[in-house]
PDB file of C-alpha atoms in Angstrom:
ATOM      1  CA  UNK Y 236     -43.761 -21.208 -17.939  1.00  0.00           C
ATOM      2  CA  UNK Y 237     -40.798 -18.785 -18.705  1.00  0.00           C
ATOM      3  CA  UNK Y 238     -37.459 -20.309 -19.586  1.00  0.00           C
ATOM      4  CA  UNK Y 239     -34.254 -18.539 -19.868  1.00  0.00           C
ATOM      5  CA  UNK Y 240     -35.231 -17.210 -23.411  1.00  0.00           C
ATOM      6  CA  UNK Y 241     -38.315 -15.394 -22.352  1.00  0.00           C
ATOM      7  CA  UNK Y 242     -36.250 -12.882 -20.140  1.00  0.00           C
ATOM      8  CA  UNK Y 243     -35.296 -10.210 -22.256  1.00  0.00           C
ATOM      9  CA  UNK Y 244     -33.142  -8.042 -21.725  1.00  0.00           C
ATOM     10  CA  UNK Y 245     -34.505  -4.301 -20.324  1.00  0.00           C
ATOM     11  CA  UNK Y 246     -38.024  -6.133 -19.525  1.00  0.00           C
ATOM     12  CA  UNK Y 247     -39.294  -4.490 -16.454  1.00  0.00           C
ATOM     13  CA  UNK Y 248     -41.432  -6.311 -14.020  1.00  0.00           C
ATOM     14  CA  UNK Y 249     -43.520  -5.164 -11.008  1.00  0.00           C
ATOM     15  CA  UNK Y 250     -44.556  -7.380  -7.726  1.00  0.00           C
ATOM     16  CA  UNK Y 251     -46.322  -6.746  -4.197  1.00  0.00           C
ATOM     17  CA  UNK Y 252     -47.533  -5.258  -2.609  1.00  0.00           C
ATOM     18  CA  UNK Y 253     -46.822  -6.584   0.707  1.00  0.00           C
ATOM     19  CA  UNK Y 254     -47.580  -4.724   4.351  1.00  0.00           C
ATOM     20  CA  UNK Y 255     -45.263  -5.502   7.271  1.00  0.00           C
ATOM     21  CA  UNK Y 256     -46.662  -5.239  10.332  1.00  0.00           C
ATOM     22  CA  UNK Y 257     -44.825  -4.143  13.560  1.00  0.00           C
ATOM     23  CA  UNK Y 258     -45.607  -8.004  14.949  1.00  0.00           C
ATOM     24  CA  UNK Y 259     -43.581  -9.082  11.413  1.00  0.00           C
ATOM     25  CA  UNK Y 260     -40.926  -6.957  12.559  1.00  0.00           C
ATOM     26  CA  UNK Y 261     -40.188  -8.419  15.886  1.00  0.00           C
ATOM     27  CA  UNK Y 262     -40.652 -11.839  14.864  1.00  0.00           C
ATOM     28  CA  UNK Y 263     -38.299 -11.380  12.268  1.00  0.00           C
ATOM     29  CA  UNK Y 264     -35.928  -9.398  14.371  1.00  0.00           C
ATOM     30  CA  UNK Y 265     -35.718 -11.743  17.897  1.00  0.00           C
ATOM     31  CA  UNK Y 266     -34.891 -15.035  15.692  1.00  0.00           C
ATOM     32  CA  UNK Y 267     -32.600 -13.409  12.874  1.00  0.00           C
ATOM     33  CA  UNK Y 268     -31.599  -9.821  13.525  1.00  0.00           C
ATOM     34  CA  UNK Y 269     -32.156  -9.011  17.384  1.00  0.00           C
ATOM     35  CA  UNK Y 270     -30.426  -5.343  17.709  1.00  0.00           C
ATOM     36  CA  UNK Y 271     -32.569  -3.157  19.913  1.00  0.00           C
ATOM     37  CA  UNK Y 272     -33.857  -0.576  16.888  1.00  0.00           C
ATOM     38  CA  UNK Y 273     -35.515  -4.032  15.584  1.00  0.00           C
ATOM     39  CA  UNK Y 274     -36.705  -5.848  18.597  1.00  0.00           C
ATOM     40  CA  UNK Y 275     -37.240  -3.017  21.252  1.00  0.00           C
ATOM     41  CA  UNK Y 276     -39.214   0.139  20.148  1.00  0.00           C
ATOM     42  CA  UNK Y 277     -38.410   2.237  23.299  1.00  0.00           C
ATOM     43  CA  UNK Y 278     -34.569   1.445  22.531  1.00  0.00           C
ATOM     44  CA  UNK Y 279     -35.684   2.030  19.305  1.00  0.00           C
ATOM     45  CA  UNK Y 280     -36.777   5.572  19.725  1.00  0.00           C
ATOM     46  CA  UNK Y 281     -33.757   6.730  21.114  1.00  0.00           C
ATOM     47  CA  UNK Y 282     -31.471   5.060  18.443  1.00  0.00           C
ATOM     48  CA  UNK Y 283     -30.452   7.571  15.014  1.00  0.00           C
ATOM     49  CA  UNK Y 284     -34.048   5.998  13.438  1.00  0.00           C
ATOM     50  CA  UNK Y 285     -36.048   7.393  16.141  1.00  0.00           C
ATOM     51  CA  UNK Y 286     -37.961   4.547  16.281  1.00  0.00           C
ATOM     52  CA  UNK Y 287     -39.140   0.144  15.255  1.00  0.00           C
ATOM     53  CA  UNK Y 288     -37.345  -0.637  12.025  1.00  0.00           C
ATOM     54  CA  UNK Y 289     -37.022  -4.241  10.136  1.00  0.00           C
ATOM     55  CA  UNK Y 290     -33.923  -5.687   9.751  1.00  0.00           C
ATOM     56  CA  UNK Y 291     -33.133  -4.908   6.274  1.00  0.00           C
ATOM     57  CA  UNK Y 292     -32.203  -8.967   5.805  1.00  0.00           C
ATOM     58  CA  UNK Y 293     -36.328  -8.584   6.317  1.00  0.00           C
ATOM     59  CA  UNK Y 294     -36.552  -6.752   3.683  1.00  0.00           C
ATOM     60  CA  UNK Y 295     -34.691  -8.856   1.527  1.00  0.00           C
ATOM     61  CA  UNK Y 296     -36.810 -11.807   2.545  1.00  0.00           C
ATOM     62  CA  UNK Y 297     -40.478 -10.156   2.155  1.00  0.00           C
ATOM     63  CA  UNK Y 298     -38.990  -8.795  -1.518  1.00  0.00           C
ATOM     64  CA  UNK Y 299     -38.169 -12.034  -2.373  1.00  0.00           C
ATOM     65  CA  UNK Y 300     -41.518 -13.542  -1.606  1.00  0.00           C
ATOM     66  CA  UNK Y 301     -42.990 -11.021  -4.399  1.00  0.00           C
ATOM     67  CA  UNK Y 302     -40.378 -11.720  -6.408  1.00  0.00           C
ATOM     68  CA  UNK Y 303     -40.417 -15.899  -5.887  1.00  0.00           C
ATOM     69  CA  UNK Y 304     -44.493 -15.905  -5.784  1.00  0.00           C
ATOM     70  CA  UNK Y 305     -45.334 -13.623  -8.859  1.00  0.00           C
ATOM     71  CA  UNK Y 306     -42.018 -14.369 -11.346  1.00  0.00           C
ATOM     72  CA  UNK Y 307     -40.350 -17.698 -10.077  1.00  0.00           C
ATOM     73  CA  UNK Y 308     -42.657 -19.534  -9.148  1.00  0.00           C
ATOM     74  CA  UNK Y 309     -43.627 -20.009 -12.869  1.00  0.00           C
ATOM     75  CA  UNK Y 310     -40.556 -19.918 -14.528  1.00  0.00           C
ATOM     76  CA  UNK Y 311     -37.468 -22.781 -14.754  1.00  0.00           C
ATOM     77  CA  UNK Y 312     -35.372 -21.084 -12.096  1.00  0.00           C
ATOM     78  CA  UNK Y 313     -32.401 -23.688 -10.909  1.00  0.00           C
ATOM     79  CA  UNK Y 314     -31.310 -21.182  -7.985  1.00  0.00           C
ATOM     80  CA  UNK Y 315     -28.938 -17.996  -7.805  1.00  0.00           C
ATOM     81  CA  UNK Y 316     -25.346 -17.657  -7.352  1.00  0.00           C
ATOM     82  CA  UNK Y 317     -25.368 -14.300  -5.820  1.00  0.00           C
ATOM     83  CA  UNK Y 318     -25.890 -10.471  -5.567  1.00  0.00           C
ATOM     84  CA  UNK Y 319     -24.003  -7.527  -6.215  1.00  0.00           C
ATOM     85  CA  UNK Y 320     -24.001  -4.134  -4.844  1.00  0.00           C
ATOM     86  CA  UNK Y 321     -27.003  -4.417  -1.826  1.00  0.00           C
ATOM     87  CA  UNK Y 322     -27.978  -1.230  -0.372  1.00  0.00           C
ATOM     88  CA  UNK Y 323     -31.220  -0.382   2.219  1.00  0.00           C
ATOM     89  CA  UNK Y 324     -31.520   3.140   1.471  1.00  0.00           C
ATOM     90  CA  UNK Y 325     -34.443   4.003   3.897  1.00  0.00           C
ATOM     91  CA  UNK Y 326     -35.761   2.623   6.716  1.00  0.00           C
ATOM     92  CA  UNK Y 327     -39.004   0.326   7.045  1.00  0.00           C
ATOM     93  CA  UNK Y 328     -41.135   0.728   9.250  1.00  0.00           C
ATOM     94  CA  UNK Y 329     -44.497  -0.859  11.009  1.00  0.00           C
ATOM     95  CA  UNK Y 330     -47.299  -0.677   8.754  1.00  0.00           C
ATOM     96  CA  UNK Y 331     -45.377   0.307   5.845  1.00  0.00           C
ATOM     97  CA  UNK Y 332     -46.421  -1.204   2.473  1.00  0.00           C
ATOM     98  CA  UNK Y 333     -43.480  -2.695   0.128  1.00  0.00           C
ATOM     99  CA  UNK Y 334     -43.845  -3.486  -3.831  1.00  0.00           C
ATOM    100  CA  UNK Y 335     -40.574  -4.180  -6.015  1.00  0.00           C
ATOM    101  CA  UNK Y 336     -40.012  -3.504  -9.008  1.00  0.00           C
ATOM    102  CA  UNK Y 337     -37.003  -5.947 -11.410  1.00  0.00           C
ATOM    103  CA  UNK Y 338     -35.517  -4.954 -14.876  1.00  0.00           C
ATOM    104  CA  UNK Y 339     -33.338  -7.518 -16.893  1.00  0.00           C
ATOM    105  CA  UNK Y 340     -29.976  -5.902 -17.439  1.00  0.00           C
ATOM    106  CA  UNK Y 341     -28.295  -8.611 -19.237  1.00  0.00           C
ATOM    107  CA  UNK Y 342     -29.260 -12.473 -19.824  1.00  0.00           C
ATOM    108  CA  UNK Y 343     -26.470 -14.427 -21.245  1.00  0.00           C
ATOM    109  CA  UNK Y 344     -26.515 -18.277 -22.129  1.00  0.00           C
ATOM    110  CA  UNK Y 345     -23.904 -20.551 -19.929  1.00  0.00           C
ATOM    111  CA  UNK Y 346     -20.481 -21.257 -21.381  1.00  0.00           C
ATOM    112  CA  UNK Y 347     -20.396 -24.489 -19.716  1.00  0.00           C
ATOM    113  CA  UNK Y 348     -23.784 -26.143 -19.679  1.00  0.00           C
ATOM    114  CA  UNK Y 349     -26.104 -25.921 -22.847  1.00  0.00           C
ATOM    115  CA  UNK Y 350     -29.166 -26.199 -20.888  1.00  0.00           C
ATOM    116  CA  UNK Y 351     -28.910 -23.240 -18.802  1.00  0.00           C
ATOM    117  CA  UNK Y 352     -28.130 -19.335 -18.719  1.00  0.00           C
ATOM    118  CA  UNK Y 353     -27.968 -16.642 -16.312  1.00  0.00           C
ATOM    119  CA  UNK Y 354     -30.500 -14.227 -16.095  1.00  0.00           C
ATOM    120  CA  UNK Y 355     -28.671 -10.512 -14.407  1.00  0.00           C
ATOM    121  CA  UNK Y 356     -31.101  -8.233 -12.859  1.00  0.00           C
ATOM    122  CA  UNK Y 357     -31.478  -4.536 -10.719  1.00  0.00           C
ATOM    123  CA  UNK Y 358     -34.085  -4.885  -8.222  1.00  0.00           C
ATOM    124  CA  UNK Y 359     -35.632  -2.237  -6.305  1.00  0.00           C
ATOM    125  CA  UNK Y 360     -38.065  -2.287  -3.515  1.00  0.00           C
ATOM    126  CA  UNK Y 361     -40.453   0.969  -2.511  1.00  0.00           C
ATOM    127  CA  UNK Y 362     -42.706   2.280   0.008  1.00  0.00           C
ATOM    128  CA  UNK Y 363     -46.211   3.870  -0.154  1.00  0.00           C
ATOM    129  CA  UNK Y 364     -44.550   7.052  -0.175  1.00  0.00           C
ATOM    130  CA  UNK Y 365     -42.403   6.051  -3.269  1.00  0.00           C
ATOM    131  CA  UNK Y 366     -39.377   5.858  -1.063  1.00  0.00           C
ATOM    132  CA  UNK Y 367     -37.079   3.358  -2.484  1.00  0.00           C
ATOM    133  CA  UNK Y 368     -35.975   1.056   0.706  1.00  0.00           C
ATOM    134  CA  UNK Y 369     -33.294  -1.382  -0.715  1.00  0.00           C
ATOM    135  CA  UNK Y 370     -31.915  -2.052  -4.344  1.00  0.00           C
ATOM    136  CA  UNK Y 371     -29.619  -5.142  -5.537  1.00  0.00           C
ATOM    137  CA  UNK Y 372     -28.890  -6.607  -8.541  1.00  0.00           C
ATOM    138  CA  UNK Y 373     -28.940 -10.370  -8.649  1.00  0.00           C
ATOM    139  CA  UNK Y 374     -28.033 -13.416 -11.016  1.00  0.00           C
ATOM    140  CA  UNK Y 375     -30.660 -16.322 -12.068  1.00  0.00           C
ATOM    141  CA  UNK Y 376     -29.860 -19.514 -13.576  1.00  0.00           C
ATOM    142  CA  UNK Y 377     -32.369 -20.854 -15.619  1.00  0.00           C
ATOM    143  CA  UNK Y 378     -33.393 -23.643 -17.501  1.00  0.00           C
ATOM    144  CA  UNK Y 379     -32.909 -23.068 -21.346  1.00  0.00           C
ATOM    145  CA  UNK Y 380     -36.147 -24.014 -23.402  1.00  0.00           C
ATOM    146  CA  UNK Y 381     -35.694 -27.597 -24.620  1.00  0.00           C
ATOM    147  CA  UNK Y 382     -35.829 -27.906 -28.167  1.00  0.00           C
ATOM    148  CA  UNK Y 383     -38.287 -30.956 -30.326  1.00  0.00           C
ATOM    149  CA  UNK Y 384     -36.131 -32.679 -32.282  1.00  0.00           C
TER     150      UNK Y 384
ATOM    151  CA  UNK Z 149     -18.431  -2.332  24.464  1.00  0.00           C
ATOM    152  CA  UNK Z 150     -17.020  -1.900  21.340  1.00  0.00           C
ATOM    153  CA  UNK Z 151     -17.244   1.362  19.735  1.00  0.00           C
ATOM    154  CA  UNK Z 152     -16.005   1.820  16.425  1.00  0.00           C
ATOM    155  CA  UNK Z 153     -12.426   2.476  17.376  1.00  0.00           C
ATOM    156  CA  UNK Z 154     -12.184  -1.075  18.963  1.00  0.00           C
ATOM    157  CA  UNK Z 155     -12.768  -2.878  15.030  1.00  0.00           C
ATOM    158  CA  UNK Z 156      -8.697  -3.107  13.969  1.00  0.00           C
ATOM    159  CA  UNK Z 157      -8.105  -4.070  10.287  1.00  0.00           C
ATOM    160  CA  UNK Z 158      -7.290  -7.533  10.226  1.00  0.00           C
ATOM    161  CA  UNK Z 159      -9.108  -8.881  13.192  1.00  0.00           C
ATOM    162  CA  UNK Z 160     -10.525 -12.027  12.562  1.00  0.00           C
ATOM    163  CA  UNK Z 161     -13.718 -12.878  14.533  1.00  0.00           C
ATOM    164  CA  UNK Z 162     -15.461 -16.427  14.507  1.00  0.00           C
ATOM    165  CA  UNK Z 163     -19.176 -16.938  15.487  1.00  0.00           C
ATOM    166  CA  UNK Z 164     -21.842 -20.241  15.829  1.00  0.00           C
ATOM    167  CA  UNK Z 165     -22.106 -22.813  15.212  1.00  0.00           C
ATOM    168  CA  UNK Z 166     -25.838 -23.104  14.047  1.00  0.00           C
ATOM    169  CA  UNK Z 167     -27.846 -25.921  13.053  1.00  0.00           C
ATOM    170  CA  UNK Z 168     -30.285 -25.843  10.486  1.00  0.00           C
ATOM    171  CA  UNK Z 169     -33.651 -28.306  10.490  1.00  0.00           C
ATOM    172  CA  UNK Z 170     -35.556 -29.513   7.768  1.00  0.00           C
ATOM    173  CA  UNK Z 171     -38.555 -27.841   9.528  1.00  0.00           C
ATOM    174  CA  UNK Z 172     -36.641 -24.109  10.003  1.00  0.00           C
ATOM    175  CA  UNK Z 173     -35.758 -24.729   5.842  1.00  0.00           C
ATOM    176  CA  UNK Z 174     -39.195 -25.371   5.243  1.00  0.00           C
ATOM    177  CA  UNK Z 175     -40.639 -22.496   7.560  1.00  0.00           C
ATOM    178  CA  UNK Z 176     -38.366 -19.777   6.492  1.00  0.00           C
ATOM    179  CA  UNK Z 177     -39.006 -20.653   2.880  1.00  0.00           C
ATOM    180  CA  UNK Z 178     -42.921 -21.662   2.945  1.00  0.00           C
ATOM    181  CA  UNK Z 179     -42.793 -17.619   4.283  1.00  0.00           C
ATOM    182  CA  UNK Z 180     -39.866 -16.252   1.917  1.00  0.00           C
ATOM    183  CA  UNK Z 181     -38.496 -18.056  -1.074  1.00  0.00           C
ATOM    184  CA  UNK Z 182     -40.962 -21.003  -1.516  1.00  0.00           C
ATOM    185  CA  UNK Z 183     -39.637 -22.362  -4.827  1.00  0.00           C
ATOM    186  CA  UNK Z 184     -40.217 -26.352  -5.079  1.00  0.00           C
ATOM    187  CA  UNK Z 185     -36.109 -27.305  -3.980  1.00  0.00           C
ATOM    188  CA  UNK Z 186     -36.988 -25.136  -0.736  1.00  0.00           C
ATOM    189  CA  UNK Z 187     -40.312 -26.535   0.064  1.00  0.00           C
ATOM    190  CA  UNK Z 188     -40.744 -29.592  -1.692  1.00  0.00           C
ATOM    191  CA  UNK Z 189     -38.757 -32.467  -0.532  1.00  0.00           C
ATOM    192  CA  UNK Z 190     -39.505 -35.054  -3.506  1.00  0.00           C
ATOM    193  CA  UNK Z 191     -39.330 -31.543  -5.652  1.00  0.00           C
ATOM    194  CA  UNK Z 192     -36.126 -31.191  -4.523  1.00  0.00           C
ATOM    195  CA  UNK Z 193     -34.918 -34.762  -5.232  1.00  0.00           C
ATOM    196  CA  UNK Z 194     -35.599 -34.383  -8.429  1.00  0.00           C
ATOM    197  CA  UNK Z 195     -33.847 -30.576  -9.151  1.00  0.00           C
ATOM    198  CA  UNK Z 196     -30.235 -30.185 -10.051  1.00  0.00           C
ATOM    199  CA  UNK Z 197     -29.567 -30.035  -5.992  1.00  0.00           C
ATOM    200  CA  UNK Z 198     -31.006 -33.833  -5.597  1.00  0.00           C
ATOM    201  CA  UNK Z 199     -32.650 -33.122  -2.018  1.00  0.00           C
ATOM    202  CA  UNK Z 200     -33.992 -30.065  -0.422  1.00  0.00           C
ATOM    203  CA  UNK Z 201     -31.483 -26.793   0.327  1.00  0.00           C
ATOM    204  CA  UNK Z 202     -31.794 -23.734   2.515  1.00  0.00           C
ATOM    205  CA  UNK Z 203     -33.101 -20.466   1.017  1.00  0.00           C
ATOM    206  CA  UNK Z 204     -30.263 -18.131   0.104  1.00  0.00           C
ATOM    207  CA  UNK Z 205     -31.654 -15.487   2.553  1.00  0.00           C
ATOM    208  CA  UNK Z 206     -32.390 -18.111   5.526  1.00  0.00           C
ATOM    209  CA  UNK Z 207     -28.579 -18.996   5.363  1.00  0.00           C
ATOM    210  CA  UNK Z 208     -27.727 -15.025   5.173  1.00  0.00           C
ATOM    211  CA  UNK Z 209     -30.394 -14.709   8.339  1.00  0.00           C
ATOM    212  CA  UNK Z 210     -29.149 -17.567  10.634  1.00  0.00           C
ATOM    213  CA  UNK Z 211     -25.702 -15.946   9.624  1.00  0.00           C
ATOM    214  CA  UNK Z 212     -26.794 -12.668  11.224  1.00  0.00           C
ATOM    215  CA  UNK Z 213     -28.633 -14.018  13.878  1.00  0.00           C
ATOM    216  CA  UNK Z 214     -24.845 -15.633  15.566  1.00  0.00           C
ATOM    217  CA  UNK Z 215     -23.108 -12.172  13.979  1.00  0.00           C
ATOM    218  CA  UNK Z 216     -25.720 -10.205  16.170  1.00  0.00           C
ATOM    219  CA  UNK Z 217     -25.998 -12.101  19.324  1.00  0.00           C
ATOM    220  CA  UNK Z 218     -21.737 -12.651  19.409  1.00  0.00           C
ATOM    221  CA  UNK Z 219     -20.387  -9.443  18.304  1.00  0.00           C
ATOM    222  CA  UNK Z 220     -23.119  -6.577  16.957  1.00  0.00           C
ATOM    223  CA  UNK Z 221     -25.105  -6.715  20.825  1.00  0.00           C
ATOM    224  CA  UNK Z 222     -21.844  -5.852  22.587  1.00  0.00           C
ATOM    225  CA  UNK Z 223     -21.307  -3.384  20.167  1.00  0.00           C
ATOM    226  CA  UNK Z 224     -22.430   0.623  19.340  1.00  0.00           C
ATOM    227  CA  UNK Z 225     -23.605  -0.492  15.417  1.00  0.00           C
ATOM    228  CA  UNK Z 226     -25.926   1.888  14.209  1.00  0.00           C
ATOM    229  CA  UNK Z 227     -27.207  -0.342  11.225  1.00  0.00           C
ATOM    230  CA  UNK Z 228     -25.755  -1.103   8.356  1.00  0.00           C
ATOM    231  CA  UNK Z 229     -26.052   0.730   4.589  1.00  0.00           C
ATOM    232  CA  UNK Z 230     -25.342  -2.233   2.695  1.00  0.00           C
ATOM    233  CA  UNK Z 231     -23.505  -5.464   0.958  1.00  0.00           C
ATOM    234  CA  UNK Z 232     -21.132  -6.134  -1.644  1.00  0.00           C
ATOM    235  CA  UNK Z 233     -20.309  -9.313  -3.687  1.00  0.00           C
ATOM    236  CA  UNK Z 234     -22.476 -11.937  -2.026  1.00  0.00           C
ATOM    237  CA  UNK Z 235     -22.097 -15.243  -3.321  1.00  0.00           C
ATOM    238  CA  UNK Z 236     -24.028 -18.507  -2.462  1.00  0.00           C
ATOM    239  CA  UNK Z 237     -21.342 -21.558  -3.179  1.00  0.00           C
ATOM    240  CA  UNK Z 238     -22.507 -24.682  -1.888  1.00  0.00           C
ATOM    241  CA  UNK Z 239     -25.724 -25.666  -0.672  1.00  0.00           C
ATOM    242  CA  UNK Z 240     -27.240 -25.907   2.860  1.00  0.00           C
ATOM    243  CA  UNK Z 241     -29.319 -29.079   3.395  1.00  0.00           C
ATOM    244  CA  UNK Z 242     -31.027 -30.782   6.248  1.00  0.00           C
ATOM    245  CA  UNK Z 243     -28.928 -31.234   9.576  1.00  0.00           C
ATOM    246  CA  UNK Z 244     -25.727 -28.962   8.372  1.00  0.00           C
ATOM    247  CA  UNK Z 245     -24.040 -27.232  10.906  1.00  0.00           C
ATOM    248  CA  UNK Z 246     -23.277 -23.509  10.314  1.00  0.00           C
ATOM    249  CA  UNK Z 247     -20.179 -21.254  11.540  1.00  0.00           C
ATOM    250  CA  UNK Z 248     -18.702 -18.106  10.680  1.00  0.00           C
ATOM    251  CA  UNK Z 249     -15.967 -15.746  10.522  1.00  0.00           C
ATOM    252  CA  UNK Z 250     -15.521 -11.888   9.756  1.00  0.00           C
ATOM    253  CA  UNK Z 251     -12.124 -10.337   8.671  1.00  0.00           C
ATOM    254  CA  UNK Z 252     -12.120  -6.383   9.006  1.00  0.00           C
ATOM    255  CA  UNK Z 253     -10.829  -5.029   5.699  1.00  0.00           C
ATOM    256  CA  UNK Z 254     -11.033  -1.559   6.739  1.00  0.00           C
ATOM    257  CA  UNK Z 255     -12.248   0.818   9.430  1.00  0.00           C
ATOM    258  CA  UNK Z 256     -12.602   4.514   8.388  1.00  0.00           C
ATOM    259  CA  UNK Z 257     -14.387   7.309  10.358  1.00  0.00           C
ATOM    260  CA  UNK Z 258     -17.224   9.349   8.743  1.00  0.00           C
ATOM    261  CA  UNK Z 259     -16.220  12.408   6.832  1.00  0.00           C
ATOM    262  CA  UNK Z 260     -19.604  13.960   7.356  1.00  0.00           C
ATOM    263  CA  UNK Z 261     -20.181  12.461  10.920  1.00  0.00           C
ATOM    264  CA  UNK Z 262     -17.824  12.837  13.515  1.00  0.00           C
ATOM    265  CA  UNK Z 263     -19.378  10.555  16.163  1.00  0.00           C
ATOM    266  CA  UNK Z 264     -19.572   7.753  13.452  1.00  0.00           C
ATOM    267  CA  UNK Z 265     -17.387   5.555  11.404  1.00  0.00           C
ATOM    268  CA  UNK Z 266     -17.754   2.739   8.904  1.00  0.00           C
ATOM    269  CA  UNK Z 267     -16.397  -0.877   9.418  1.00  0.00           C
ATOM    270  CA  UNK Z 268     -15.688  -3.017   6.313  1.00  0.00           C
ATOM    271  CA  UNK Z 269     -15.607  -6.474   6.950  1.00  0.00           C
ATOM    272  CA  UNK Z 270     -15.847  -9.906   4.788  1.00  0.00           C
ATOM    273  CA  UNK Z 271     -17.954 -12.312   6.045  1.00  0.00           C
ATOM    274  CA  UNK Z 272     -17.622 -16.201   5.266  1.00  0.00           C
ATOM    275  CA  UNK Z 273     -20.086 -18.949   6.710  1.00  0.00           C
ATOM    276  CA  UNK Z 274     -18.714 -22.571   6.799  1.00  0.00           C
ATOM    277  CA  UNK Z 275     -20.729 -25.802   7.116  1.00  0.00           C
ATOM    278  CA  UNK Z 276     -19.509 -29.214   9.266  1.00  0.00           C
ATOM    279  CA  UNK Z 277     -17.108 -29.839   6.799  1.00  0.00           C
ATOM    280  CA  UNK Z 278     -16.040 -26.523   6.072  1.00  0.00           C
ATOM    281  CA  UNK Z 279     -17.159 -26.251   3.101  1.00  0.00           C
ATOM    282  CA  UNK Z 280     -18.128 -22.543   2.471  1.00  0.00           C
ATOM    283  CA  UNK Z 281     -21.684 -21.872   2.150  1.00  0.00           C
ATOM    284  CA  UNK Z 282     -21.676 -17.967   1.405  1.00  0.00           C
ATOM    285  CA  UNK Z 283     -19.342 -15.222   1.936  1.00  0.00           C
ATOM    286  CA  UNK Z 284     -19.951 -11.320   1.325  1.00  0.00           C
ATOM    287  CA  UNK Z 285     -18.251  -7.982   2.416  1.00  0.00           C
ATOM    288  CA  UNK Z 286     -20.595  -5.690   4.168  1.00  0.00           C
ATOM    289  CA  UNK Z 287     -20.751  -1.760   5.378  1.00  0.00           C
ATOM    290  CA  UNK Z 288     -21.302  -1.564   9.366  1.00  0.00           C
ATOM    291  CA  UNK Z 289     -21.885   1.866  10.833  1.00  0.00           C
ATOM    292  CA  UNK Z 290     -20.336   2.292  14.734  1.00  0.00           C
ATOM    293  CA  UNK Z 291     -20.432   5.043  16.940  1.00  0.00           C
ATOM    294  CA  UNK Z 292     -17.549   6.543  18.142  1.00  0.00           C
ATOM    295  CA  UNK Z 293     -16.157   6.699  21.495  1.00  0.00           C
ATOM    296  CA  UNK Z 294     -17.004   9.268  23.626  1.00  0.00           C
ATOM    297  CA  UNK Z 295     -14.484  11.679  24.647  1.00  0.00           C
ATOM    298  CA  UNK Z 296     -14.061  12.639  28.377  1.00  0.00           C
ATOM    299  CA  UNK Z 297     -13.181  16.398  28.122  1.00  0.00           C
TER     300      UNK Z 297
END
C-alpha cells in the first residue's frame, strides 16, 4: 500500500500494455466521441488521418486503466484535481498496442489538511513503434501515512 | 457548416443536458478508472466523497459526446492537438444532470497550413444546480472555407 510518502520525487513507473481493437474504437467513438474519422472508416480514409482513429479522450481512458489497475489501485489515492498541458501527439489506430510510462515531478504535502498531499506527475503513453501518442501531467491527492502514537 | 471562419471570439455556445446513471458510472469506470469511490458503492460511502462519483474522464467523455453531436458534427474539425488547465471541481454522483458551455477565446489561422486554422475555446460543464463540474480550454483544428475562384 503506497501512501503519499512513498512517491518520490523523479521515480519513474511503467504500465500496459494494452491493445485497442478497431471494435474498441467504435464503441468508444458512437457513445462519447462520434466524428466520422472515429466512427466511420470510409469517412475516415478520406479525412487528414487517412484512416479509423480513437478519440484521443480514448486514449486518456485506456491510459488510465494502466495507470488506475497497476499504481492506484494499491495506493491511498483520494481522487485528482486536474491536468495540465494534454497533448495527443500521434494518432491511434486499430490494433495498435499502448503502454505508459509516469515520472513524479514534484510531491508536496497539503497546506490545509495534515493527512493528505499532492502527488504532480508527466505521463506519457506509446505505441509498439515507440511513437509517443498523448502526454499530460496530472495532480494526485493522497492519503499521508498515519503515524502510531 | 461551420468552417473555421464561422468560430468568432467571444461566442458563447451551450450544449446537453446529459444525465448520468449509477449503472453508466459504474460501466465507464469498471472499464477505465475502477478505483473503489467509482465502483464501489459502500466503498464510496465511506471515502472522503461519502457516496459514489463519476470518473474524471467519464464526465470529460459525456462532455464531448453533447460537444460532438451539437456543434463538432455540423462542423469541418479536423481533430484536436490538445488541452490546457483541466480541472475537476465538484463531484458527479448518481442522477446529476450535465450541461455545458464553450466561450471562443481565440480563432487564429495556421501559419504553416493555409486551409486550416486553430479555435481556442474554454469549456465549462454545469450540473442541475449549476454547480461546475469541470472546465478546461482546448485546441480545435477547422478547415477553412473554400474559396470560389
Amino acid at each position: 500500500m503506497r501512501w503519499f510518502e512513498d512517491f518520490r520525487e523523479g521515480e519513474v513507473t511503467g504500465v500496459g500494455p494494452v491493445t485497442v481493437s478497431e471494435d474498441d474504437i467504435l464503441s468508444f467513438a458512437q457513445q462519447f466521441d462520434p466524428q466520422p474519422f472515429h466512427v466511420d472508416a470510409e469517412a475516415a480514409r478520406e479525412s487528414p488521418f487517412g484512416g479509423l482513429i480513437a478519440s484521443g479522450w480514448h486514449t486518456a481512458a485506456l491510459y488510465m486503466g494502466m495507470f488506475v489497475r497497476e499504481v492506484l489501485l494499491d495506493s491511498a489515492s483520494l481522487g485528482s484535481p486536474g491536468i495540465e498541458e494534454l497533448r495527443w501527439t500521434a494518432p491511434v489506430r486499430p490494433g495498435d498496442t499502448l503502454r505508459g510510462r509516469s515520472r513524479v515531478l514534484e510531491a508536496r504535502p497539503s497546506e490545509k489538511n495534515p493527512k493528505r498531499g499532492t502527488v504532480y506527475s508527466e505521463h506519457e503513453v506509446l505505441n509498439q513503434d515507440d511513437v509517443m501518442v498523448m502526454r499530460f501531467r496530472s495532480y494526485g491527492h493522497f492519503a499521508r501515512r498515519p503515524t502510531s502514537t
